[in-house]
């Protein structure tokens, strides 16, 4: 299972809500960083993921590797948290 999951979101992001519901159903804990509240973090997320859209989900594994999922992609996300 994933060591930590962070969801980068924006206030009006419908896909972000779907990601949260998916992770709740999988009983996976996660942290949420709202880029509307923390605009300085946006540049870091873009640099790491290459994405200018949300949600960006970063799953850090036990071995400190990271999987990045961009957008609502439940198949990719399920693999990342497995």
XYZ file of N, CA and C in Angstrom:
246
model
N 0.838 -1.186 0.000
C 0.000 0.000 0.000
C 0.881 1.247 0.000
N 0.311 2.317 -0.439
C 1.039 3.573 -0.540
C 1.445 4.089 0.839
N 2.590 4.705 0.874
C 3.068 5.330 2.102
C 2.312 6.628 2.354
N 2.190 7.446 1.312
C 1.432 8.689 1.434
C 0.865 9.076 0.079
N -0.276 9.736 0.135
C -0.957 10.207 -1.075
C -1.265 11.683 -0.860
N -0.913 12.489 -1.856
C -1.226 13.913 -1.818
C -2.003 14.267 -3.074
N -3.127 14.944 -2.884
C -3.953 15.399 -3.999
C -3.805 16.909 -4.088
N -3.389 17.381 -5.247
C -3.321 18.818 -5.523
C -4.597 19.163 -6.269
N -5.327 20.126 -5.748
C -6.676 20.397 -6.225
C -6.916 21.898 -6.353
N -8.087 22.243 -6.848
C -8.595 23.616 -6.844
C -10.029 23.569 -6.346
N -10.527 24.675 -5.881
C -11.831 24.735 -5.239
C -12.960 24.214 -6.123
N -12.955 24.525 -7.403
C -14.064 24.176 -8.287
C -13.821 22.906 -9.099
N -12.920 22.062 -8.677
C -12.536 20.877 -9.448
C -13.454 19.686 -9.147
N -14.301 19.336 -10.108
C -15.205 18.194 -9.938
C -14.439 16.869 -9.956
N -13.433 16.757 -10.799
C -12.639 15.523 -10.861
C -11.905 15.279 -9.548
N -11.532 16.344 -8.873
C -10.847 16.216 -7.584
C -11.760 15.550 -6.569
N -13.037 15.899 -6.581
C -14.010 15.273 -5.685
C -14.144 13.791 -5.978
N -14.104 13.430 -7.248
C -14.197 12.023 -7.628
C -12.976 11.245 -7.133
N -11.808 11.848 -7.214
C -10.586 11.202 -6.722
C -10.698 10.968 -5.217
N -11.161 11.968 -4.485
C -11.303 11.836 -3.028
C -12.285 10.722 -2.679
N -13.423 10.662 -3.378
C -14.411 9.607 -3.125
C -13.813 8.231 -3.417
N -13.062 8.130 -4.513
C -12.415 6.869 -4.881
C -11.461 6.413 -3.777
N -10.620 7.325 -3.302
C -9.656 6.982 -2.256
C -10.368 6.649 -0.940
N -11.456 7.341 -0.652
C -12.243 7.019 0.539
C -12.801 5.599 0.447
N -13.309 5.229 -0.730
C -13.845 3.880 -0.929
C -12.760 2.821 -0.759
N -11.549 3.150 -1.146
C -10.414 2.228 -1.025
C -9.781 2.293 0.368
N -10.332 3.128 1.235
C -9.830 3.337 2.593
C -8.361 3.759 2.598
N -8.012 4.602 1.639
C -6.661 5.137 1.516
C -6.658 6.561 2.067
N -5.820 6.820 3.045
C -5.718 8.181 3.572
C -4.964 9.052 2.566
N -5.201 10.346 2.657
C -4.565 11.283 1.725
C -4.547 12.674 2.329
N -3.646 13.479 1.810
C -3.578 14.893 2.147
C -4.050 15.679 0.937
N -4.659 16.823 1.184
C -5.155 17.681 0.107
C -4.460 19.031 0.207
N -3.916 19.481 -0.915
C -3.364 20.834 -1.001
C -4.146 21.572 -2.078
N -4.873 22.602 -1.664
C -5.674 23.392 -2.582
C -4.794 24.505 -3.156
N -4.580 24.474 -4.451
C -3.710 25.451 -5.102
C -4.312 26.849 -5.112
N -5.622 26.964 -4.887
C -6.229 28.287 -4.759
C -5.798 28.942 -3.442
N -5.615 28.118 -2.430
C -5.202 28.618 -1.113
C -3.686 28.756 -0.995
N -2.950 27.959 -1.786
C -1.488 27.952 -1.722
C -0.884 28.070 -3.130
N -1.009 29.257 -3.750
C -0.560 29.421 -5.131
C 0.936 29.178 -5.332
N 1.742 29.360 -4.313
C 3.188 29.133 -4.453
C 3.499 27.663 -4.717
N 2.618 26.776 -4.273
C 2.827 25.342 -4.468
C 2.587 24.950 -5.931
N 1.786 25.728 -6.649
C 1.451 25.396 -8.036
C 2.689 25.224 -8.903
N 3.670 26.091 -8.770
C 4.892 25.977 -9.558
C 5.631 24.680 -9.262
N 5.634 24.262 -8.014
C 6.282 23.006 -7.637
C 5.576 21.816 -8.268
N 4.247 21.847 -8.273
C 3.466 20.752 -8.852
C 3.685 20.689 -10.359
N 3.703 21.835 -11.013
C 3.939 21.877 -12.458
C 5.328 21.338 -12.772
N 6.327 21.738 -12.006
C 7.696 21.266 -12.230
C 7.803 19.753 -12.058
N 7.094 19.221 -11.079
C 7.174 17.789 -10.786
C 6.377 16.947 -11.769
N 5.181 17.429 -12.144
C 4.275 16.614 -12.956
C 4.207 17.030 -14.421
N 4.541 18.276 -14.703
C 4.383 18.783 -16.056
C 2.946 19.187 -16.363
N 2.053 19.011 -15.397
C 0.635 19.283 -15.615
C 0.258 20.678 -15.142
N -0.571 21.335 -15.933
C -1.103 22.642 -15.545
C -2.579 22.524 -15.180
N -3.005 21.305 -14.943
C -4.391 21.034 -14.591
C -4.435 20.231 -13.296
N -5.596 20.170 -12.685
C -5.787 19.355 -11.491
C -6.916 18.366 -11.747
N -6.990 17.305 -11.024
C -6.143 16.944 -9.904
C -4.803 16.353 -10.351
N -3.813 16.584 -9.526
C -2.534 15.884 -9.637
C -2.410 15.093 -8.347
N -2.251 13.782 -8.486
C -2.159 12.915 -7.328
C -0.760 12.317 -7.296
N -0.056 12.544 -6.199
C 1.286 11.989 -6.048
C 1.236 10.940 -4.954
N 1.584 9.718 -5.353
C 1.591 8.585 -4.437
C 3.037 8.236 -4.149
N 3.413 8.372 -2.901
C 4.772 8.019 -2.489
C 4.719 6.626 -1.879
N 5.574 5.739 -2.378
C 5.584 4.352 -1.914
C 6.572 4.163 -0.776
N 6.526 2.991 -0.183
C 7.420 2.646 0.927
C 8.895 2.793 0.551
N 9.230 2.517 -0.722
C 10.630 2.604 -1.166
C 11.004 4.011 -1.647
N 10.149 4.985 -1.342
C 10.342 6.398 -1.679
C 10.237 6.717 -3.169
N 9.776 5.766 -3.993
C 9.470 6.093 -5.381
C 8.100 6.772 -5.403
N 7.844 7.497 -6.477
C 6.579 8.211 -6.585
C 5.878 7.873 -7.892
N 4.566 7.746 -7.805
C 3.712 7.631 -8.978
C 2.898 8.911 -9.052
N 2.774 9.452 -10.252
C 1.991 10.671 -10.445
C 0.832 10.352 -11.382
N -0.373 10.655 -10.931
C -1.571 10.504 -11.750
C -2.139 11.891 -11.975
N -2.448 12.180 -13.222
C -3.003 13.487 -13.585
C -4.438 13.280 -14.050
N -5.341 14.052 -13.467
C -6.742 13.958 -13.850
C -7.433 12.770 -13.203
N -8.663 12.542 -13.610
C -9.463 11.434 -13.093
C -9.137 10.200 -13.906
N -8.309 9.346 -13.345
C -7.864 8.123 -14.002
C -7.877 7.002 -12.959
N -9.053 6.414 -12.696
C -9.170 5.450 -11.609
C -8.305 4.200 -11.796
N -8.104 3.761 -13.030
C -7.256 2.590 -13.271
C -5.819 2.846 -12.857
N -5.307 3.980 -13.275
C -3.937 4.372 -12.926
C -3.804 4.584 -11.419
N -4.781 5.220 -10.827
C -4.750 5.504 -9.404
C -4.801 4.217 -8.585
N -5.643 3.279 -8.995
C -5.759 1.993 -8.283
C -4.421 1.257 -8.305
N -3.725 1.283 -9.441
C -2.410 0.649 -9.523
C -1.405 1.347 -8.612
N -1.483 2.646 -8.552
C -0.529 3.414 -7.757
C -0.656 3.147 -6.267
N -1.875 2.959 -5.785
C -2.062 2.764 -4.341
C -1.999 1.296 -3.933
N -1.941 0.400 -4.901
C -1.917 -1.049 -4.588
C -0.637 -1.448 -3.898
